[in-house]
Amino acid sequence: MPDPFVLTLSCADRPGITARVTSFLFERGGNILEAQQFNDRMSDAFFMRVEFDPGAISRDAFRAEFAPLASEFAMEWKLSLRDRPRRVLIMVSKFDHCLADLLYRWRIGELPMDPVAIVSNHPRAAIEHTDLGDVPFHHLPITRDTKPAQEAQVRAIAEQSGAELIVLARYMQILSDEHAAHFAGRCINIHHSFLPGFKGAKPYHQAYERGVKMIGASAHYVTGDLDEGPIIHQDAESIGHADTPDALVRKGRDIESRVLAEAVRLHLEERVLLNGQRTVVFRG
């Protein structure tokens, strides 16, 4: 039995797209395992994700035969192997709870990824409580003057390791516009609050001072606009008047970890399609 494929596509909305795609699969012996679509009436755009057993057709043959149909509808499309682990580079600073959570979920088989490198602007001792196993660790310190050179090193490591996704697991550095553009659409950041709101240092202390009744976290794609990239996943937790800043930090760690992990899973499973400044997320 061949490995299942995932076909994702987007194009201008018009009648017949779903019928043409599903008929194409049927005519070539494909068996649909999961299919989701979304018609964005605000932008007249169409989005679709299909998992299918390809039958006897190879991936190269599928690409060649599907290309004319994609051209007819001016589709942006991608064909992937569903079960192939994606190569992931993780970046971290001193707060390693998100890193530890990602590695744990990977080890138990929950995240279909292959961690190829961990990059930090702090020495290994800063995250000594996290078991990195055999994942290569790179200490790349950064200052204002060395930022361009350090980011060039990160890009070189990503290229050499074949990284397909960059995850900022509480990496507390602002990426340059050049760096963000280089990893456009394949770099996920976890922001320690709902966006927008409570930006800057000590967000949970800011929330405490404002007396908020709910805290949350947002995972989004990185762009040149700080914390303004398309949001993939968010979650929240209610708090009360008796919660101290330390309690908010503790609860915040849990929210950040699970929000980032879910966003990474959705990306790895090809469930996130960009829709301008927003995302279409086909959950499963």
Coordinates of C-alpha atoms in Angstrom, one line a residue:
M1 CA 0.0 0.0 0.0
P2 CA 1.6 3.3 -1.0
D3 CA 1.9 6.1 1.5
P4 CA -1.0 8.5 1.6
F5 CA -0.7 11.9 -0.1
V6 CA -1.9 15.3 1.0
L7 CA -3.0 17.8 -1.6
T8 CA -3.5 21.4 -0.6
L9 CA -4.7 24.2 -2.9
S10 CA -6.1 27.6 -3.1
C11 CA -7.4 29.7 -6.0
A12 CA -10.2 32.2 -7.0
D13 CA -13.5 30.6 -6.2
R14 CA -15.7 29.4 -9.0
P15 CA -18.2 26.6 -9.6
G16 CA -16.9 23.1 -10.2
I17 CA -13.5 23.1 -8.4
T18 CA -14.4 20.4 -5.9
A19 CA -16.0 18.2 -8.5
R20 CA -13.0 18.5 -10.9
V21 CA -10.5 17.7 -8.1
T22 CA -12.4 14.7 -6.7
S23 CA -13.1 13.4 -10.2
F24 CA -9.4 13.6 -11.1
L25 CA -8.6 11.5 -8.1
F26 CA -11.3 8.9 -8.8
E27 CA -10.3 8.6 -12.4
R28 CA -6.7 7.7 -11.3
G29 CA -7.7 5.2 -8.7
G30 CA -7.3 7.5 -5.7
N31 CA -9.3 6.9 -2.6
I32 CA -10.1 10.0 -0.5
L33 CA -9.4 9.6 3.2
E34 CA -10.2 13.1 4.4
A35 CA -11.4 16.2 2.5
Q36 CA -12.1 19.7 3.7
Q37 CA -12.8 22.9 1.8
F38 CA -13.5 26.6 2.6
N39 CA -15.1 29.2 0.4
D40 CA -14.0 32.7 1.6
R41 CA -16.9 34.9 0.5
M42 CA -15.1 38.0 1.7
S43 CA -12.2 37.5 -0.8
D44 CA -13.9 35.1 -3.2
A45 CA -11.1 32.6 -2.6
F46 CA -11.3 28.8 -2.4
F47 CA -9.2 26.6 -0.2
M48 CA -9.0 22.8 -0.1
R49 CA -7.1 20.0 1.6
V50 CA -7.4 16.4 0.6
E51 CA -5.8 13.3 2.1
F52 CA -5.9 10.3 -0.2
D53 CA -4.4 6.9 -1.1
P54 CA -3.0 7.4 -4.5
G55 CA -3.5 3.9 -5.8
A56 CA -1.0 3.0 -8.6
I57 CA -0.1 6.6 -9.6
S58 CA 3.3 7.9 -8.4
R59 CA 3.9 11.3 -7.0
D60 CA 5.8 12.5 -10.1
A61 CA 3.1 11.2 -12.3
F62 CA 0.4 12.9 -10.2
R63 CA 2.2 16.2 -10.4
A64 CA 2.6 16.0 -14.1
E65 CA -1.1 15.1 -14.7
F66 CA -2.5 17.5 -12.2
A67 CA -0.6 20.5 -13.5
P68 CA -3.0 21.3 -16.4
L69 CA -6.0 21.2 -14.0
A70 CA -4.1 23.5 -11.6
S71 CA -3.2 25.8 -14.4
E72 CA -6.8 26.0 -15.6
F73 CA -8.0 27.3 -12.2
A74 CA -4.8 29.3 -11.5
M75 CA -4.2 27.3 -8.3
E76 CA -1.4 27.5 -5.8
W77 CA -1.0 23.9 -4.8
K78 CA 1.2 21.5 -3.0
L79 CA 1.4 17.7 -3.0
S80 CA 3.1 16.1 0.1
L81 CA 3.5 12.7 1.6
R82 CA 1.2 12.6 4.6
D83 CA 3.4 10.5 6.9
R84 CA 6.8 11.9 6.2
P85 CA 8.3 13.6 9.2
R86 CA 9.2 17.2 8.5
R87 CA 12.7 18.5 9.4
V88 CA 12.4 21.1 12.1
L89 CA 14.9 23.6 13.6
I90 CA 14.0 24.9 17.0
M91 CA 15.2 28.2 18.5
V92 CA 15.2 29.0 22.2
S93 CA 16.5 31.4 24.8
K94 CA 16.4 30.8 28.5
F95 CA 12.7 29.7 28.9
D96 CA 12.7 26.1 27.7
H97 CA 9.2 24.9 28.7
C98 CA 8.0 25.0 25.1
L99 CA 11.2 23.3 23.8
A100 CA 10.8 20.5 26.4
D101 CA 7.2 20.0 25.5
L102 CA 7.9 19.8 21.7
L103 CA 10.6 17.3 22.3
Y104 CA 8.4 15.2 24.5
R105 CA 5.6 15.2 22.0
W106 CA 8.0 14.2 19.3
R107 CA 9.5 11.3 21.3
I108 CA 6.0 9.8 22.0
G109 CA 5.1 10.1 18.3
E110 CA 2.6 12.9 18.7
L111 CA 4.4 15.3 16.4
P112 CA 5.5 14.1 12.9
M113 CA 8.8 15.9 12.9
D114 CA 12.5 15.3 12.8
P115 CA 14.4 17.8 15.0
V116 CA 17.5 18.5 13.1
A117 CA 19.0 21.3 15.2
I118 CA 18.4 23.5 18.3
V119 CA 19.8 27.0 18.2
S120 CA 20.1 29.3 21.2
N121 CA 21.5 32.7 21.9
H122 CA 22.5 31.3 25.4
P123 CA 24.8 28.5 26.4
R124 CA 23.6 24.9 26.8
A125 CA 23.7 25.4 30.6
A126 CA 20.8 27.9 30.3
I127 CA 18.4 25.0 29.5
E128 CA 20.2 22.2 31.4
H129 CA 16.9 20.7 32.7
T130 CA 15.8 19.8 29.1
D131 CA 17.0 16.5 27.6
L132 CA 18.1 17.3 24.1
G133 CA 19.2 13.7 23.4
D134 CA 21.2 13.5 20.1
V135 CA 19.7 16.7 18.6
P136 CA 22.6 19.0 17.6
F137 CA 22.8 22.1 19.8
H138 CA 24.3 25.4 18.5
H139 CA 25.1 28.3 20.8
L140 CA 25.0 31.4 18.7
P141 CA 25.3 34.5 20.9
I142 CA 23.9 37.7 19.5
T143 CA 24.4 41.4 20.1
R144 CA 23.2 44.4 18.1
D145 CA 26.5 44.5 16.2
T146 CA 26.7 40.8 15.5
K147 CA 23.0 40.3 14.7
P148 CA 23.5 40.1 10.8
A149 CA 26.3 37.6 11.2
Q150 CA 24.4 35.5 13.7
E151 CA 21.3 35.4 11.6
A152 CA 23.4 34.3 8.6
Q153 CA 24.7 31.4 10.7
V154 CA 21.1 30.4 11.5
R155 CA 20.2 30.4 7.8
A156 CA 23.3 28.4 7.1
I157 CA 22.4 25.8 9.7
A158 CA 18.8 25.6 8.4
E159 CA 20.1 25.0 4.9
Q160 CA 22.7 22.5 5.8
S161 CA 20.2 20.5 8.0
G162 CA 17.5 20.7 5.4
A163 CA 15.1 22.4 7.9
E164 CA 11.6 22.8 6.5
L165 CA 10.2 24.6 9.5
I166 CA 11.7 27.0 12.0
V167 CA 10.0 27.1 15.5
L168 CA 10.7 30.0 17.8
A169 CA 10.1 28.2 21.2
R170 CA 10.4 31.3 23.3
Y171 CA 13.4 32.6 21.4
M172 CA 13.5 36.1 22.8
Q173 CA 15.1 38.0 19.9
I174 CA 13.4 40.1 17.2
L175 CA 14.2 38.8 13.8
S176 CA 15.4 41.2 11.2
D177 CA 13.2 41.9 8.1
E178 CA 15.7 40.0 6.0
H179 CA 15.6 37.0 8.3
A180 CA 11.8 37.0 8.6
A181 CA 11.5 37.2 4.8
H182 CA 13.9 34.3 4.3
F183 CA 11.7 32.0 6.4
A184 CA 8.3 33.4 5.3
G185 CA 5.5 30.9 5.7
R186 CA 7.8 28.4 7.5
C187 CA 8.7 30.1 10.8
I188 CA 6.3 29.8 13.8
N189 CA 6.5 32.0 16.9
I190 CA 4.7 31.6 20.2
H191 CA 3.6 35.0 21.7
H192 CA 3.0 35.1 25.4
S193 CA -0.4 36.8 25.2
F194 CA -3.4 37.2 22.9
L195 CA -2.5 39.4 19.9
P196 CA -2.6 42.3 20.0
G197 CA -2.1 43.2 23.6
F198 CA 0.4 43.4 26.5
K199 CA 3.4 43.5 24.3
G200 CA 6.9 43.9 25.6
A201 CA 8.5 42.8 28.9
K202 CA 6.6 40.9 31.7
P203 CA 3.3 40.5 29.9
Y204 CA 1.8 38.5 32.7
H205 CA 2.7 41.3 35.2
Q206 CA 1.0 43.8 32.8
A207 CA -2.0 41.6 32.7
Y208 CA -2.0 41.4 36.5
E209 CA -1.8 45.2 36.9
R210 CA -4.8 45.6 34.5
G211 CA -6.8 43.1 36.5
V212 CA -7.6 40.9 33.5
K213 CA -9.8 37.8 33.9
M214 CA -8.3 35.7 31.2
I215 CA -4.8 35.1 29.8
G216 CA -3.8 33.4 26.7
A217 CA -1.1 32.8 24.1
S218 CA -1.0 33.0 20.3
A219 CA 1.1 31.1 17.8
H220 CA 1.6 32.8 14.5
Y221 CA 3.8 32.9 11.4
V222 CA 6.7 35.3 11.6
T223 CA 6.7 38.4 9.4
G224 CA 8.7 41.6 9.2
D225 CA 6.0 43.2 11.3
L226 CA 6.6 42.3 14.9
D227 CA 4.0 40.0 16.3
E228 CA 1.6 40.8 13.4
G229 CA 2.0 37.6 11.4
P230 CA -1.0 35.4 10.4
I231 CA -2.3 33.6 13.5
I232 CA -2.4 29.8 13.5
H233 CA -3.7 28.9 16.9
Q234 CA -4.7 30.5 20.2
D235 CA -6.0 29.4 23.6
A236 CA -6.9 31.0 26.9
E237 CA -7.5 30.3 30.6
S238 CA -9.6 32.1 33.1
I239 CA -8.0 33.7 36.1
G240 CA -9.3 35.2 39.3
H241 CA -8.6 38.1 41.7
A242 CA -6.5 35.8 43.9
D243 CA -4.0 34.9 41.2
T244 CA -0.6 36.4 41.7
P245 CA 1.9 37.3 38.9
D246 CA 3.7 34.0 39.7
A247 CA 0.5 32.1 39.3
L248 CA -0.1 33.8 36.0
V249 CA 3.4 32.9 34.8
R250 CA 2.8 29.3 35.8
K251 CA -0.5 29.1 34.0
G252 CA 1.0 31.0 31.1
R253 CA 3.7 28.4 30.6
D254 CA 1.1 25.7 30.2
I255 CA -0.9 27.7 27.7
E256 CA 2.2 28.6 25.6
S257 CA 3.4 25.0 25.4
R258 CA 0.1 23.6 24.3
V259 CA -0.7 26.4 21.8
L260 CA 2.7 26.2 20.2
A261 CA 2.6 22.4 20.0
E262 CA -0.8 22.5 18.3
A263 CA 0.3 25.2 15.8
V264 CA 3.3 23.1 14.9
R265 CA 1.2 20.0 14.5
L266 CA -1.2 21.8 12.2
H267 CA 1.7 23.0 10.1
L268 CA 3.4 19.7 9.9
E269 CA 0.2 18.0 8.8
E270 CA -0.3 20.5 6.0
R271 CA -3.5 21.9 7.7
V272 CA -2.6 25.6 7.5
L273 CA -3.1 27.6 4.3
L274 CA -2.2 31.3 4.2
N275 CA -5.1 33.7 3.3
G276 CA -3.5 37.1 3.1
Q277 CA -2.9 38.2 6.7
R278 CA -5.0 35.4 8.0
T279 CA -4.9 31.6 7.9
V280 CA -7.3 28.9 6.9
V281 CA -6.9 26.0 9.3
F282 CA -8.3 22.6 8.5
R283 CA -8.4 20.9 11.8
G284 CA -8.3 17.2 12.2

